[in-house]
CSV table of C-alpha atoms in Angstrom, one decimal:
chain,number,residue,atom,x,y,z
A,28,MET,CA,48.6,42.7,0.0
A,29,HIS,CA,52.0,41.6,1.1
A,30,SER,CA,53.8,39.0,-1.0
A,31,TRP,CA,55.7,37.4,1.8
A,32,THR,CA,54.4,34.9,4.4
A,33,ALA,CA,55.8,34.3,7.9
A,34,LEU,CA,56.3,31.0,9.7
A,35,ARG,CA,56.1,30.2,13.4
A,36,LEU,CA,59.2,28.2,14.0
A,37,GLU,CA,58.3,27.2,17.5
A,38,ILE,CA,55.6,24.9,16.1
A,39,ASP,CA,58.1,22.7,14.1
A,40,ASP,CA,61.1,23.2,16.3
A,41,PRO,CA,60.5,24.5,19.9
A,42,ASN,CA,64.3,24.6,20.5
A,43,SER,CA,65.0,26.9,17.6
A,44,ASN,CA,67.0,30.1,18.3
A,45,LEU,CA,65.6,31.9,15.3
A,46,GLU,CA,63.0,34.6,15.6
A,47,GLU,CA,59.5,33.4,16.4
A,48,ALA,CA,58.1,34.4,12.9
A,49,ILE,CA,60.4,34.7,9.9
A,50,ASN,CA,60.2,34.2,6.2
A,51,GLU,CA,60.1,30.6,4.9
A,52,ALA,CA,63.1,31.1,2.6
A,53,GLU,CA,65.2,32.1,5.6
A,54,ALA,CA,64.1,29.1,7.7
A,55,ILE,CA,64.2,26.3,5.2
A,56,THR,CA,68.0,25.8,5.7
A,57,SER,CA,67.9,26.2,9.5
A,58,VAL,CA,65.1,23.8,10.5
A,59,ASN,CA,65.3,20.2,9.5
A,60,SER,CA,61.6,19.3,10.2
A,61,LEU,CA,60.2,22.5,8.7
A,62,GLY,CA,56.6,21.9,7.6
A,63,SER,CA,56.0,18.8,9.6
A,64,LYS,CA,53.3,20.5,11.8
A,65,GLN,CA,52.3,23.5,9.8
A,66,ALA,CA,51.6,24.5,6.2
A,67,LEU,CA,54.2,25.8,3.8
A,68,ILE,CA,54.0,28.0,0.7
A,69,THR,CA,54.9,25.0,-1.4
A,70,ASP,CA,51.7,23.3,-0.3
A,71,TYR,CA,49.7,25.8,-2.2
A,72,LEU,CA,51.6,25.5,-5.5
A,73,ASP,CA,49.8,24.0,-8.4
A,74,SER,CA,46.5,23.9,-6.5
A,75,ASP,CA,43.2,25.7,-6.9
A,76,TYR,CA,43.6,27.3,-3.5
A,77,GLN,CA,45.6,30.3,-2.2
A,78,ARG,CA,46.5,31.5,1.2
A,79,GLY,CA,43.5,33.3,2.7
A,80,GLN,CA,44.1,35.5,5.8
A,81,LEU,CA,41.5,34.8,8.5
A,82,TYR,CA,41.7,38.4,9.6
A,83,PRO,CA,43.0,40.7,6.7
A,84,PHE,CA,45.7,43.1,7.8
A,85,SER,CA,43.9,45.9,6.0
A,86,LEU,CA,41.2,45.9,8.7
A,87,SER,CA,43.8,47.1,11.3
A,88,SER,CA,45.2,50.5,11.6
A,89,ASP,CA,48.7,49.1,12.3
A,90,LEU,CA,50.5,46.3,10.5
A,91,GLN,CA,50.5,43.0,12.4
A,92,VAL,CA,53.0,40.3,11.4
A,93,ALA,CA,50.8,37.6,12.9
A,94,THR,CA,48.1,38.1,10.3
A,95,PHE,CA,50.6,36.9,7.6
A,96,THR,CA,51.6,33.7,9.3
A,97,LEU,CA,50.4,30.5,7.6
A,98,THR,CA,49.0,29.3,10.9
A,99,ASN,CA,46.6,32.2,10.7
A,100,SER,CA,45.7,31.5,7.1
A,101,ALA,CA,43.5,28.9,5.4
A,102,PRO,CA,43.1,27.5,1.9
A,103,MET,CA,40.5,29.6,0.0
A,104,THR,CA,39.6,29.9,-3.6
A,105,GLN,CA,40.1,33.3,-5.2
A,106,SER,CA,36.4,34.1,-5.6
A,107,PHE,CA,35.6,33.0,-2.0
A,108,GLN,CA,38.6,35.0,-0.6
A,109,GLU,CA,37.5,38.1,-2.5
A,110,ARG,CA,33.9,37.9,-1.3
A,111,TRP,CA,35.0,37.1,2.3
A,112,TYR,CA,37.3,40.1,2.4
A,113,VAL,CA,34.5,42.3,0.9
A,114,ASN,CA,32.1,41.0,3.6
A,115,LEU,CA,34.6,41.7,6.4
A,116,HIS,CA,35.3,45.2,5.2
A,117,SER,CA,31.6,46.0,4.8
A,118,LEU,CA,30.8,44.7,8.3
A,119,MET,CA,33.7,46.4,10.0
A,120,ASP,CA,33.3,49.8,8.3
A,121,ARG,CA,29.5,50.0,8.2
A,122,ALA,CA,28.3,48.0,11.3
A,123,LEU,CA,30.7,46.7,13.9
A,124,THR,CA,33.1,49.7,14.4
A,125,PRO,CA,30.4,52.4,14.2
A,126,GLN,CA,28.2,50.6,16.7
A,127,CYS,CA,31.0,50.3,19.3
A,128,GLY,CA,32.2,53.8,19.8
A,129,SER,CA,35.5,54.3,18.2
A,130,GLY,CA,36.3,50.6,18.1
A,131,GLU,CA,38.7,50.6,21.1
A,132,ASP,CA,36.4,48.2,23.0
A,133,LEU,CA,35.8,46.0,20.0
A,134,TYR,CA,37.3,42.5,20.1
A,135,ILE,CA,37.4,40.2,17.0
A,136,LEU,CA,38.0,36.5,16.8
A,137,THR,CA,38.2,34.6,13.6
A,138,GLY,CA,38.7,30.9,12.7
A,139,THR,CA,37.7,28.0,10.5
A,140,VAL,CA,36.1,24.6,10.9
A,141,PRO,CA,38.1,22.1,8.7
A,142,SER,CA,36.4,19.8,6.3
A,143,ASP,CA,37.5,16.3,5.2
A,144,TYR,CA,39.2,17.6,2.0
A,145,ARG,CA,42.9,18.5,2.1
A,146,VAL,CA,45.2,20.2,-0.2
A,147,LYS,CA,47.9,17.7,-1.2
A,148,ASP,CA,46.7,15.5,1.6
A,149,LYS,CA,48.1,17.9,4.1
A,150,VAL,CA,46.4,21.3,4.5
A,151,ALA,CA,42.7,21.0,5.5
A,152,VAL,CA,40.3,23.1,3.4
A,153,PRO,CA,37.8,24.8,5.7
A,154,GLU,CA,34.1,23.8,5.7
A,155,PHE,CA,33.3,27.4,6.7
A,156,VAL,CA,35.0,30.4,8.2
A,157,TRP,CA,33.6,32.4,11.1
A,158,LEU,CA,34.0,35.7,12.9
A,159,ALA,CA,32.9,36.6,16.4
A,160,ALA,CA,32.7,40.2,17.5
A,161,CYS,CA,32.3,41.5,21.1
A,162,CYS,CA,31.7,45.1,22.0
A,163,ALA,CA,32.7,45.4,25.7
A,164,VAL,CA,31.2,48.8,26.4
A,165,PRO,CA,29.6,49.0,29.8
A,166,GLY,CA,25.8,49.3,29.6
A,167,GLY,CA,25.8,49.4,25.7
A,168,GLY,CA,27.7,46.3,24.6
A,169,TRP,CA,26.7,43.5,22.3
A,170,ALA,CA,28.0,40.3,20.8
A,171,MET,CA,27.4,38.7,17.4
A,172,GLY,CA,28.8,36.0,15.2
A,173,PHE,CA,29.1,35.5,11.4
A,174,VAL,CA,29.5,32.3,9.4
A,175,LYS,CA,30.3,31.9,5.7
A,176,HIS,CA,30.5,28.4,4.1
A,177,THR,CA,33.2,27.9,1.4
A,178,ARG,CA,30.6,27.0,-1.2
A,179,ASP,CA,30.5,29.8,-3.7
A,180,SER,CA,26.7,30.0,-3.6
A,181,ASP,CA,26.6,30.6,0.1
A,182,ILE,CA,26.3,34.1,1.6
A,183,ILE,CA,27.5,35.3,5.0
A,184,GLU,CA,25.1,34.5,7.8
A,185,ASP,CA,24.6,36.2,11.2
A,186,VAL,CA,24.3,34.0,14.3
A,187,MET,CA,24.3,34.5,18.0
A,188,VAL,CA,27.6,33.9,19.8
A,189,LYS,CA,26.2,31.0,21.8
A,190,ASP,CA,24.9,29.4,18.6
A,191,LEU,CA,28.3,29.9,16.9
A,192,GLN,CA,30.0,28.1,19.8
A,193,LYS,CA,27.8,25.1,19.2
A,194,LEU,CA,29.0,24.9,15.6
A,195,LEU,CA,32.7,24.9,16.6
A,196,PRO,CA,34.5,21.7,17.7
A,197,PHE,CA,34.4,21.1,21.5
A,198,ASN,CA,31.9,24.0,22.0
A,199,PRO,CA,34.5,26.5,23.3
A,200,GLN,CA,33.5,29.7,25.1
A,201,LEU,CA,34.7,32.5,22.9
A,202,PHE,CA,34.2,35.5,25.3
A,203,GLN,CA,34.0,35.7,29.0
A,204,ASN,CA,30.4,35.6,30.2
A,205,ASN,CA,29.4,35.5,26.5
A,206,CYS,CA,30.4,39.2,26.3
A,207,GLY,CA,27.5,40.2,28.7
A,208,GLU,CA,24.9,38.5,26.6
A,209,THR,CA,22.1,39.1,29.1
A,210,GLU,CA,22.7,42.9,29.1
A,211,GLN,CA,23.2,43.6,25.4
A,212,ASP,CA,22.0,46.8,23.6
A,213,THR,CA,19.2,45.6,21.3
A,214,GLU,CA,19.0,48.8,19.4
A,215,LYS,CA,22.6,48.6,18.3
A,216,MET,CA,22.2,44.9,17.4
A,217,LYS,CA,19.1,45.9,15.2
A,218,LYS,CA,21.3,48.5,13.4
A,219,ILE,CA,24.0,45.9,12.9
A,220,LEU,CA,21.5,43.4,11.5
A,221,GLU,CA,20.2,46.0,9.1
A,222,VAL,CA,23.7,46.4,7.7
A,223,VAL,CA,24.1,42.6,7.6
A,224,ASN,CA,20.9,42.4,5.5
A,225,GLN,CA,22.3,45.0,3.1
A,226,VAL,CA,25.5,43.1,2.8
A,227,GLN,CA,23.6,39.9,2.1
A,228,ASP,CA,21.5,41.6,-0.5
A,229,GLU,CA,24.7,42.9,-2.2
A,230,GLU,CA,26.1,39.3,-2.1
A,231,ARG,CA,22.9,38.0,-3.7
A,232,MET,CA,23.1,40.6,-6.4
A,233,VAL,CA,26.7,39.7,-7.2
A,234,GLN,CA,25.8,36.1,-7.4
A,235,SER,CA,22.8,36.7,-9.6
A,236,GLN,CA,25.0,38.8,-11.9
A,237,LYS,CA,27.5,35.9,-12.1
A,238,THR,CA,24.7,33.4,-12.8
A,239,SER,CA,23.1,35.6,-15.5
A,240,SER,CA,26.4,36.4,-17.3
A,241,PRO,CA,27.9,33.3,-19.1
A,242,PRO,CA,31.6,32.4,-18.6
A,243,SER,CA,34.3,33.9,-20.9
A,244,SER,CA,34.9,30.6,-22.6
A,245,THR,CA,31.2,30.3,-23.5
A,246,ARG,CA,31.2,33.9,-24.8
A,247,SER,CA,34.2,33.2,-27.0
A,248,LYS,CA,32.5,30.1,-28.3
A,249,ARG,CA,29.3,32.0,-29.0
A,250,SER,CA,31.2,34.9,-30.6
A,251,ALA,CA,33.2,32.6,-32.9
A,252,PRO,CA,32.0,32.6,-36.5
A,253,LEU,CA,29.7,29.7,-37.2
A,254,PRO,CA,29.7,27.6,-40.4
A,255,PRO,CA,27.6,28.8,-43.2
A,256,GLU,CA,25.2,25.9,-42.8
A,257,ALA,CA,24.6,26.7,-39.1
A,258,SER,CA,24.3,30.4,-39.7
A,259,GLU,CA,21.7,29.8,-42.4
A,260,GLY,CA,19.7,27.5,-40.1
A,261,SER,CA,16.6,28.7,-38.2
A,262,SER,CA,17.7,27.0,-34.9
A,263,SER,CA,20.1,29.8,-34.0
A,264,PHE,CA,17.4,32.5,-34.5
A,265,LEU,CA,14.9,30.5,-32.6
A,266,GLY,CA,17.3,30.0,-29.7
A,267,LYS,CA,18.0,33.7,-29.5
A,268,LEU,CA,14.3,34.5,-29.7
A,269,MET,CA,13.5,32.1,-26.9
A,270,GLY,CA,16.4,33.4,-24.8
A,271,PHE,CA,15.2,37.0,-25.4
A,272,ILE,CA,11.6,36.0,-24.4
A,273,ALA,CA,12.7,33.9,-21.4
A,274,THR,CA,15.2,36.4,-19.9
A,275,PRO,CA,12.5,38.8,-18.4
A,276,PHE,CA,10.7,35.9,-16.9
A,277,ILE,CA,13.9,34.5,-15.4
A,278,LYS,CA,14.7,38.0,-14.0
A,279,LEU,CA,11.2,38.3,-12.6
A,280,PHE,CA,11.4,34.8,-11.1
A,281,GLN,CA,14.8,35.7,-9.5
A,282,LEU,CA,13.3,39.0,-8.2
A,283,ILE,CA,10.3,37.1,-6.7
A,284,CYS,CA,12.5,34.6,-5.1
A,285,TYR,CA,14.7,37.3,-3.7
A,286,LEU,CA,11.6,39.2,-2.3
A,287,VAL,CA,10.2,36.0,-0.8
A,288,VAL,CA,13.4,35.2,0.9
A,289,ALA,CA,13.8,38.7,2.2
A,290,ILE,CA,10.3,38.8,3.5
A,291,LEU,CA,10.6,35.4,5.1
A,292,LYS,CA,13.8,36.4,6.7
A,293,ASN,CA,12.4,39.7,8.0
A,294,VAL,CA,9.3,37.8,9.3
A,295,VAL,CA,11.5,35.3,11.1
A,296,TYR,CA,13.6,38.0,12.5
A,297,LEU,CA,10.5,39.9,13.7
A,298,LEU,CA,9.1,36.7,15.3
A,299,TRP,CA,12.5,36.2,16.9
A,300,CYS,CA,12.5,39.7,18.3
A,301,VAL,CA,8.9,39.4,19.5
A,302,THR,CA,9.6,36.0,21.1
A,303,LYS,CA,12.7,37.4,22.8
A,304,GLN,CA,10.7,40.3,24.1
A,305,VAL,CA,7.9,38.1,25.4
A,306,ILE,CA,10.4,35.7,27.0
A,307,ASN,CA,12.2,38.7,28.6
A,308,GLY,CA,8.9,40.0,29.9
A,309,ILE,CA,7.9,36.6,31.3
A,310,GLU,CA,11.4,36.3,32.9
A,311,SER,CA,11.0,39.8,34.4
A,312,CYS,CA,7.5,39.0,35.7
A,313,LEU,CA,8.7,35.7,37.2
A,314,TYR,CA,11.7,37.4,38.8
A,315,ARG,CA,9.5,40.1,40.3
A,316,LEU,CA,6.9,37.5,41.5
A,317,GLY,CA,9.7,35.4,43.0
A,318,SER,CA,11.2,38.4,44.7
A,319,ALA,CA,7.8,39.5,46.1
A,320,THR,CA,7.1,35.9,47.3
A,321,ILE,CA,10.5,35.7,49.0
A,322,SER,CA,10.1,39.1,50.6
A,323,TYR,CA,6.6,38.1,51.9
A,324,PHE,CA,7.9,34.9,53.4
A,325,VAL,CA,10.9,36.7,54.9
A,326,ALA,CA,8.5,39.2,56.5
A,327,ILE,CA,6.3,36.4,57.9
A,328,GLY,CA,9.4,34.6,59.2
A,329,GLU,CA,10.6,37.8,60.9
A,330,GLU,CA,7.2,38.3,62.5
A,331,LEU,CA,7.1,34.7,63.7
A,332,VAL,CA,10.6,34.9,65.1
A,333,SER,CA,9.7,38.2,66.9
A,334,ILE,CA,6.5,36.7,68.6
A,335,PRO,CA,8.3,35.0,71.5
A,336,TRP,CA,10.3,38.2,72.1
A,337,LYS,CA,7.1,40.3,72.1
A,338,VAL,CA,5.4,37.8,74.5
A,339,LEU,CA,8.4,38.1,76.9
A,340,LYS,CA,8.1,41.9,76.8
A,341,VAL,CA,4.4,41.8,77.6
A,342,VAL,CA,5.0,39.3,80.4
A,343,ALA,CA,7.7,41.5,81.8
A,344,LYS,CA,5.4,44.6,81.7
A,345,VAL,CA,2.6,42.6,83.5
A,346,ILE,CA,5.0,41.5,86.2
A,347,ARG,CA,6.3,45.0,86.6
A,348,ALA,CA,2.8,46.4,86.9
A,349,ILE,CA,1.9,43.7,89.6
A,350,LEU,CA,5.0,44.6,91.5
A,351,ARG,CA,4.1,48.3,91.4
A,352,ILE,CA,0.6,47.5,92.7
A,353,LEU,CA,2.1,45.4,95.6
A,354,CYS,CA,4.5,48.3,96.4
A,355,CYS,CA,1.5,50.7,96.5
A,356,LEU,CA,-0.4,48.4,98.8
A,357,LEU,CA,2.6,48.0,101.1
A,358,LYS,CA,3.0,51.7,101.2
A,359,ALA,CA,-0.7,52.2,102.1
A,360,VAL,CA,-0.5,49.5,104.8
A,361,CYS,CA,2.6,51.1,106.3
A,362,ARG,CA,0.9,54.5,106.3
A,363,VAL,CA,-2.2,53.1,107.9
A,364,LEU,CA,-0.2,51.3,110.6
A,365,SER,CA,1.8,54.5,111.3
A,366,ILE,CA,-1.4,56.6,112.3
A,367,PRO,CA,-2.1,56.9,116.1
A,368,VAL,CA,-4.9,55.0,117.7
A,369,ARG,CA,-6.7,58.1,119.0
A,370,VAL,CA,-6.9,59.5,115.5
A,371,LEU,CA,-8.4,56.3,114.3
A,372,VAL,CA,-11.0,56.4,117.1
A,373,ASP,CA,-11.8,60.0,116.3
A,374,VAL,CA,-12.2,59.2,112.7
A,375,ALA,CA,-14.4,56.2,113.5
A,376,THR,CA,-16.6,58.2,116.0
A,377,PHE,CA,-16.9,61.2,113.7
A,378,PRO,CA,-20.1,60.0,112.1
A,379,VAL,CA,-21.7,59.4,115.5
A,380,TYR,CA,-20.9,62.8,116.8
A,381,THR,CA,-22.0,64.3,113.6
A,382,MET,CA,-25.5,62.6,113.7
A,383,GLY,CA,-25.9,63.6,117.4
A,384,ALA,CA,-25.1,67.2,116.7
A,385,ILE,CA,-27.7,67.6,114.0
A,386,PRO,CA,-30.8,68.0,116.3
A,387,ILE,CA,-28.9,70.5,118.5
A,388,VAL,CA,-27.9,72.5,115.4
A,389,CYS,CA,-31.4,72.4,114.1
A,390,LYS,CA,-32.8,73.7,117.5
A,391,ASP,CA,-30.2,76.5,117.5
A,392,ILE,CA,-31.2,77.4,114.0
A,393,ALA,CA,-34.9,77.4,114.9
A,394,LEU,CA,-34.2,79.6,118.0
A,395,GLY,CA,-32.2,81.9,115.9
A,396,LEU,CA,-34.9,82.2,113.3
A,397,GLY,CA,-37.6,82.7,116.0
A,398,GLY,CA,-35.6,85.4,117.7
A,399,THR,CA,-35.0,87.1,114.4
A,400,VAL,CA,-38.8,87.0,113.6
A,401,SER,CA,-39.7,88.4,117.0
A,402,LEU,CA,-37.1,91.1,116.6
A,403,LEU,CA,-38.6,92.0,113.3
A,404,PHE,CA,-42.1,92.2,114.8
A,405,ASP,CA,-40.8,94.2,117.7
A,406,THR,CA,-39.0,96.6,115.4
A,407,ALA,CA,-42.1,97.0,113.2
A,408,PHE,CA,-44.5,97.5,116.1
A,409,GLY,CA,-42.1,99.9,117.8
A,410,THR,CA,-41.7,101.9,114.6
A,411,LEU,CA,-45.5,102.1,114.1
A,412,GLY,CA,-46.0,103.1,117.7
A,413,GLY,CA,-43.5,105.9,117.4
A,414,LEU,CA,-45.2,107.1,114.2
A,415,PHE,CA,-48.6,107.2,115.9
A,416,GLN,CA,-47.2,109.1,118.8
A,417,VAL,CA,-45.6,111.7,116.5
A,418,VAL,CA,-48.8,112.1,114.5
A,419,PHE,CA,-50.9,112.2,117.7
A,420,SER,CA,-48.6,114.9,119.1
A,421,VAL,CA,-48.8,117.0,116.0
A,422,CYS,CA,-52.5,116.7,115.8
A,423,LYS,CA,-52.9,117.6,119.4
A,424,ARG,CA,-50.8,120.7,119.0
A,425,ILE,CA,-52.7,121.8,115.9
A,426,GLY,CA,-56.1,121.3,117.7
A,427,TYR,CA,-55.1,123.3,120.8
A,428,LYS,CA,-54.0,126.2,118.6
A,429,VAL,CA,-57.3,126.2,116.7
A,430,THR,CA,-59.3,126.2,119.9
A,431,PHE,CA,-57.3,129.1,121.3
A,432,ASP,CA,-57.7,131.2,118.2
A,433,ASN,CA,-61.4,130.6,118.2
A,434,SER,CA,-61.7,131.5,121.9
A,435,GLY,CA,-59.9,134.8,121.5
A,436,GLU,CA,-62.4,136.0,118.9
A,437,LEU,CA,-65.2,135.4,121.2
């Protein structure tokens, strides 16, 4: 880590001609009101706090001077700073960057919420530090926040960005449209939460090891030679025996507590996921129902609006049909009027002439039939008479010949 820290001179002296961020040693002789509106290195001397970068420079591929400014730092204890940096590196390397492509679309915001305690009545010690991450990948983005309180016993917590905004003063909006919160990739968020759970478990293990191992001062006191009277007493042996017996139970109790907390957390997370899915399903159903209802009413409205137009079309067709009928009637009348009177008289008297001609036609037919029958009878009788005459002539000739033959013999 770099040993120098930069200052932003425009905060204390907006009219300064020096560089925007320079070393404190170079600016102390050039700015009269240096340190009136920002922290200085001297504010951290002889205190239990040190300068803690809100975003460690080691997380970036390139060196950024802004990460070393005191305005981007906050008072942190050594143990808290170490654990905070470990948490950030673990989250960035194992969760945030891998779940956002190559990290080019990953945006990080960090900050603190100050407490009432101040270092030398000047620099506010943060109540907690926070980090907000936004992966702005179209169709596969996500947003998530993290909070870690400055108490040594606290572990890093994962929160939604909208919940993190409520914890900050004035409830600011960290990302535009909350980084597309309504279209986030839940699968990537689940993988990130799995890594967060691993980081939290590692944090708990570290804290349990610190709790189980006594401080160095206590070890030195225990390792120091005791007086002969104390070494000969039975209290020391009894204490060691009780400690030896109680240690497994303490470890077992810590393991049970850890398992119970992990199970409860997973159950709560499962309930949260199920509730979110149910709410999303209900929202989807309501949206579809609303869309169908709106479409139904729109269709009804269109039909109602089109009714007058359809009625007008029908009326127009009826009027056109009536006009066509009238035109046909007029054409028929005109044609009737254009026929000569004689033709009309002939047409009118045609039935009379027809009825009068029926008896004459029937008489002619009867006469024709009678003549035909008489002709047939005449033909038949004539034919029979001719046959009789031929037969009679033949017989007569045959009889004469026989009589002649007979008379010659005699």
